C-alpha positions as CSV (number, residue, x, y, z in Angstrom):
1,X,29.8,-7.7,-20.1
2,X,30.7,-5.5,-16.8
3,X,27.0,-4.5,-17.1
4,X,26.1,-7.9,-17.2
5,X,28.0,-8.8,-13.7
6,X,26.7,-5.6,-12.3
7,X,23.0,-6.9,-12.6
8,X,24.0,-10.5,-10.9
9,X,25.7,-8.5,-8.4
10,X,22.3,-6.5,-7.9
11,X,20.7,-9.4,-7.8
12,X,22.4,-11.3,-5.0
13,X,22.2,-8.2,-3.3
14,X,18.6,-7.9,-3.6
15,X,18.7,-11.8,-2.5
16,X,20.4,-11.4,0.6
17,X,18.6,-8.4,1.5
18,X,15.2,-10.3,1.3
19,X,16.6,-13.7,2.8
20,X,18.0,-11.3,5.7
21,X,14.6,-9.5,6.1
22,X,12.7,-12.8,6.3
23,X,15.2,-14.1,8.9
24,X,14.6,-11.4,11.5
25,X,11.2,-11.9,10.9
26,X,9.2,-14.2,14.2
27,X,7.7,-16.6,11.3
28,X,8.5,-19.8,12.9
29,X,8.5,-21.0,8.9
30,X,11.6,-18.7,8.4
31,X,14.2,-21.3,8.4
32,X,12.6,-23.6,5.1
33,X,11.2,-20.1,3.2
34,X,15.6,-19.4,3.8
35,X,16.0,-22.4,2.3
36,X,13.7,-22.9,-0.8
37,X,15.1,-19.5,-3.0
38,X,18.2,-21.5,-2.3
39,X,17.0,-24.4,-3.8
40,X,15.5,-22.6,-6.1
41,X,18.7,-21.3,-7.2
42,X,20.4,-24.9,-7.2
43,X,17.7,-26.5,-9.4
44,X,17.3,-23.4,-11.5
45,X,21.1,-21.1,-12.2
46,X,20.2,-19.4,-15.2
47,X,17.0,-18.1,-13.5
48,X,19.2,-16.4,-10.6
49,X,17.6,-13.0,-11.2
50,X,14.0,-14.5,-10.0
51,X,15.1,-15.4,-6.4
52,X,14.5,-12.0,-5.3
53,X,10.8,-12.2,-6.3
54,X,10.7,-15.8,-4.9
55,X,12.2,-14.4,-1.4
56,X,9.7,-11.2,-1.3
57,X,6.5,-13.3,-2.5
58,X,6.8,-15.1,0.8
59,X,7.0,-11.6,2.9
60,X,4.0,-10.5,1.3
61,X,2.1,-13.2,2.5
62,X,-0.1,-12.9,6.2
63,X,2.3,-13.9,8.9
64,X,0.4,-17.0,10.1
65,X,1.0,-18.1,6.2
66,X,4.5,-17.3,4.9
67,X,4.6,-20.6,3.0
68,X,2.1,-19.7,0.7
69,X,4.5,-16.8,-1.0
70,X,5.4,-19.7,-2.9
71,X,2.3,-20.1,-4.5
72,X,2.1,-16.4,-5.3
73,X,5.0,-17.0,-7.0
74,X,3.8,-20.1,-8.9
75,X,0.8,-17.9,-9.7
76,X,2.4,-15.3,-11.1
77,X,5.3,-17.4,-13.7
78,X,2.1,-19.7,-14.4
79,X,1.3,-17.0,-17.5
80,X,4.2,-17.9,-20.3
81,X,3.4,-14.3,-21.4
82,X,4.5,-13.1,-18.0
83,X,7.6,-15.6,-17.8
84,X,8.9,-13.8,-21.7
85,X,8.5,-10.6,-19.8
86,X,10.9,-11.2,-16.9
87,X,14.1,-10.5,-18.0
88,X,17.1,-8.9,-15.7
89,X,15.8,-5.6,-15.9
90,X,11.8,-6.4,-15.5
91,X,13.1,-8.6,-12.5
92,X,14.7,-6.0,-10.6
93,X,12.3,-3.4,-11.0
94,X,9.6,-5.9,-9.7
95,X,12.0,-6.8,-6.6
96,X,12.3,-3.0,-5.6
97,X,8.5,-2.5,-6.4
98,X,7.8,-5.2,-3.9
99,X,10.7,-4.6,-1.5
100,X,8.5,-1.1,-1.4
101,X,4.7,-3.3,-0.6
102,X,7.2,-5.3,1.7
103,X,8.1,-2.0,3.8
104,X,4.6,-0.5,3.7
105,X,2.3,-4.0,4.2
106,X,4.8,-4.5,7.3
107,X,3.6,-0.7,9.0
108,X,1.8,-0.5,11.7
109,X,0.2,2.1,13.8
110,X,1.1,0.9,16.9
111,X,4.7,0.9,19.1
112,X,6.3,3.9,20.0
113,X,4.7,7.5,18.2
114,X,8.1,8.9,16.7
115,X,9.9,5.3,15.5
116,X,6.1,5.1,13.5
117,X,6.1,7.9,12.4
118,X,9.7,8.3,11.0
119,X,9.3,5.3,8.9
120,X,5.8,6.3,7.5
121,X,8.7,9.4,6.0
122,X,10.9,7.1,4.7
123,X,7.9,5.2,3.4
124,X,6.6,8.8,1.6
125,X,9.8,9.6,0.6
126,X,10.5,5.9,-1.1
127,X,7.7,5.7,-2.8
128,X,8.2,9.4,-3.9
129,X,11.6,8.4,-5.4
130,X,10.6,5.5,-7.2
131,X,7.8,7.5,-9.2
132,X,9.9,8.2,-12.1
133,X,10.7,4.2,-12.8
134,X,7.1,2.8,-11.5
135,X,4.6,5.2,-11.9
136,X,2.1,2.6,-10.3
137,X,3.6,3.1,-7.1
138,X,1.7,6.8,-6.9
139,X,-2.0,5.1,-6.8
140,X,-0.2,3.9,-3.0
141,X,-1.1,7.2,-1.7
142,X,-4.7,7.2,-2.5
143,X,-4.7,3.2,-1.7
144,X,-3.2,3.7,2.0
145,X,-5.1,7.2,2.7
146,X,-8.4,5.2,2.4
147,X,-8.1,2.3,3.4
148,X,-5.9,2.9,6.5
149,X,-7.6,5.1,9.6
150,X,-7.8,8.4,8.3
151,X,-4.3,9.5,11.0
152,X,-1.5,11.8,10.9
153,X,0.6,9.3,9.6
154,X,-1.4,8.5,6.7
155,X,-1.4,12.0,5.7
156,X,2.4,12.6,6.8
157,X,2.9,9.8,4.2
158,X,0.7,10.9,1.7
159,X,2.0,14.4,2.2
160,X,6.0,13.8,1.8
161,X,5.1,11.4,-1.1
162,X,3.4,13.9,-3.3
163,X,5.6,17.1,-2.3
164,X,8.7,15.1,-3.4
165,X,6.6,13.7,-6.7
166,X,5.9,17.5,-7.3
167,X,9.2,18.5,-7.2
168,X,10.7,15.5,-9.6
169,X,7.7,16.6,-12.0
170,X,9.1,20.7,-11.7
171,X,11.9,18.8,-12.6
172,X,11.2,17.4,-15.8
173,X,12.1,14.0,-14.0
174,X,8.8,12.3,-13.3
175,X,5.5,12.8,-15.7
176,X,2.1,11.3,-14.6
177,X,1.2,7.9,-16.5
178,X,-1.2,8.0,-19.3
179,X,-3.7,5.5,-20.1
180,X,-3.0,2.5,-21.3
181,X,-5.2,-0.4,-20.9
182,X,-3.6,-4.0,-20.6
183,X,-3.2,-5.9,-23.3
184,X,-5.1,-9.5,-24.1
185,X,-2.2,-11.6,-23.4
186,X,-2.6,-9.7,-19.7
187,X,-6.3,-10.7,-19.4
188,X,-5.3,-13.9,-20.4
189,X,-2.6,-14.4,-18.1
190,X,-5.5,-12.9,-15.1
191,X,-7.6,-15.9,-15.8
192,X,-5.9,-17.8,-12.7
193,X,-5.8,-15.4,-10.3
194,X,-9.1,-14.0,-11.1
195,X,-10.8,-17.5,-10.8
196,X,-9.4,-17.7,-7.3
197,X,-10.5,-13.9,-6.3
198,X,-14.4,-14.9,-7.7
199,X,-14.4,-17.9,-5.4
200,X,-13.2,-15.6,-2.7
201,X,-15.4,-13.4,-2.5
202,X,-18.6,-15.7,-4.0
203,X,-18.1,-18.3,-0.9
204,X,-17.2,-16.1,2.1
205,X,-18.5,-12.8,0.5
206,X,-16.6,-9.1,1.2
207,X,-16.3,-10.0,5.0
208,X,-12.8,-12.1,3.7
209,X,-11.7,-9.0,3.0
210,X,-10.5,-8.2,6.4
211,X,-7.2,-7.3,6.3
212,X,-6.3,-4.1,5.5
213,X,-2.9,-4.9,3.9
214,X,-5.0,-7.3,1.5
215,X,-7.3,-4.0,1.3
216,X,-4.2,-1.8,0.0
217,X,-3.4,-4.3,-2.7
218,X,-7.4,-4.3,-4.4
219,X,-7.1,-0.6,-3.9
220,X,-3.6,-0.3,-5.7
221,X,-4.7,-2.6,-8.6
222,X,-8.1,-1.3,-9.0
223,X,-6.5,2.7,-9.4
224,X,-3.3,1.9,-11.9
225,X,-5.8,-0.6,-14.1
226,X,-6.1,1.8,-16.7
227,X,-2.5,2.6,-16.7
228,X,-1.4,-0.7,-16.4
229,X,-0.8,-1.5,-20.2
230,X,2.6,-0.3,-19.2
231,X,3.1,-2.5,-15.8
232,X,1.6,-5.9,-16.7
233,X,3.8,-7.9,-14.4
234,X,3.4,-5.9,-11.7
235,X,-0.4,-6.2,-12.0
236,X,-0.8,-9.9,-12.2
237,X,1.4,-9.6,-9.7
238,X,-1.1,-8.0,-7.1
239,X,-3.3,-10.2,-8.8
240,X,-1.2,-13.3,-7.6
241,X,-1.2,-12.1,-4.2
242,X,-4.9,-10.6,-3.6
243,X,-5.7,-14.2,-4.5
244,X,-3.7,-16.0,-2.5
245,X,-3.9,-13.5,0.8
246,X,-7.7,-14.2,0.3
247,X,-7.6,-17.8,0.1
248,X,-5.4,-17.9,3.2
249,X,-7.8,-15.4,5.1
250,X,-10.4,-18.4,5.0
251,X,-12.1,-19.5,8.3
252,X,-10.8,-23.1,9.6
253,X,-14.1,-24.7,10.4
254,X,-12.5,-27.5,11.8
255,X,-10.6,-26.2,14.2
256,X,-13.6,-23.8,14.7
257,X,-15.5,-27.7,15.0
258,X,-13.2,-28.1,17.5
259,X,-13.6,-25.2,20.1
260,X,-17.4,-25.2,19.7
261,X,-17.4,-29.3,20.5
262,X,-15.3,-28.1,23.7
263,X,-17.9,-25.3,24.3
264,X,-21.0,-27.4,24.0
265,X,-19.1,-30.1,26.4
């Protein structure tokens, strides 16, 4: 029973921290994606432990298009196989994994040298620390070293990443996946998100794939495949989201229409 209360209290921690993190955001959609994991919560008590995900799904989305976290989220608990998987425990170890995309998708290169810098460490050292619970989180290095300019800071981060995985594995404490191929129900569960990913890339062809956050995702998914027979929820997760950050990265020909009627008048 105490470790029952220990995990709600984790969980409205985790809740907060995301609501919080999505409030000093400059969305000017921050004030309804505040108030639908609320909702959420209201309509929904005994699923308390998903309102992290709910909150994060929306600050994993492009900027211009929180809203559509909540599709993401739809996405991913539209697989009943996935929804049996999400207990307490799967739920907050999917909240930290993407409280980790969160911090790394929201990185850039620019601002002041030693600010970026210092939290491309704590970045490496994050993702380092985590290797022993989500092993996916290692195929980030690879993921971010290519598809990010080749910098500094992408090698400081890959760098303090993989010295502190090095040391946990001296350590007996982390041990590098093995493979493990999902099983049908995940390739079942895919169908959805893969659909929309086909129609992606068949109508606006690879130039959709601009973004280099949306980049880090296909990268990240396309390494840990073979291993993810252990981390099926966090892959359909990436799933959810590569489908729904390239459906939002669509060109709006009417507004385009628009500024070329303007032009030609």
């Amino acid at each position: 029973m105490l470790i029952l209360h220990v995990e709600i209290y984790l969980i409205l921690l985790l809740s907060l921290l995301s609501s919080i993190i999505l409030v000093l955001t400059s969305s000017r959609e921050v004030m309804y994606l505040f108030v639908i994991p609320l909702l959420y919560l209201l309509l929904n008590p005994s699923y308390y432990h998903l309102v992290p995900i709910l909150s994060l799904s929306f600050f994993l989305m492009p900027r211009h298009s929180r809203e559509l976290g909540f599709l993401a989220f739809a996405l991913l608990l539209s697989s009943p196989y996935i929804r049996s998987q999400l207990n307490i425990f799967k739920s907050l170890e999917l909240s930290v994994f993407m409280i980790l995309l969160v911090i790394i998708l929201s990185l850039h290169f620019s601002g002041s040298r030693f600010k970026t810098a210092f939290l491309w460490t704590i970045s490496g050292i994050l993702t380092g620390l985590l290797s022993p619970t989500l092993s996916i989180v290692v195929f980030l290095i690879p993921s971010i070293i290519l598809v990010f300019p080749v910098s500094p800071l992408s090698y400081l981060y890959g760098f303090v990443a993989t010295i502190i995985i090095i040391i946990l594995t001296e350590m007996g404490i982390y041990e590098f996946p093995s493979l493990n191929l999902p099983s049908n129900n995940f390739y079942l569960s895919a169908i959805l998100p893969m659909i929309l990913i086909a129609y992606s890339l068949a109508t606006e062809k690879l130039n959709i794939v601009k973004k280099r956050q949306t980049s880090v995702l296909i990268m990240l998914f396309l390494f840990s495949f073979p291993f993810l027979g252990n981390y099926e929820v966090e892959g359909l997760l990436l799933l959810s989201l590569i489908g729904i950050r390239l459906i939002s990265s669509f060109p709006n020909y009417d507004i385009l229409e628009v500024k070329e009627g303007k032009m030609v008048a």
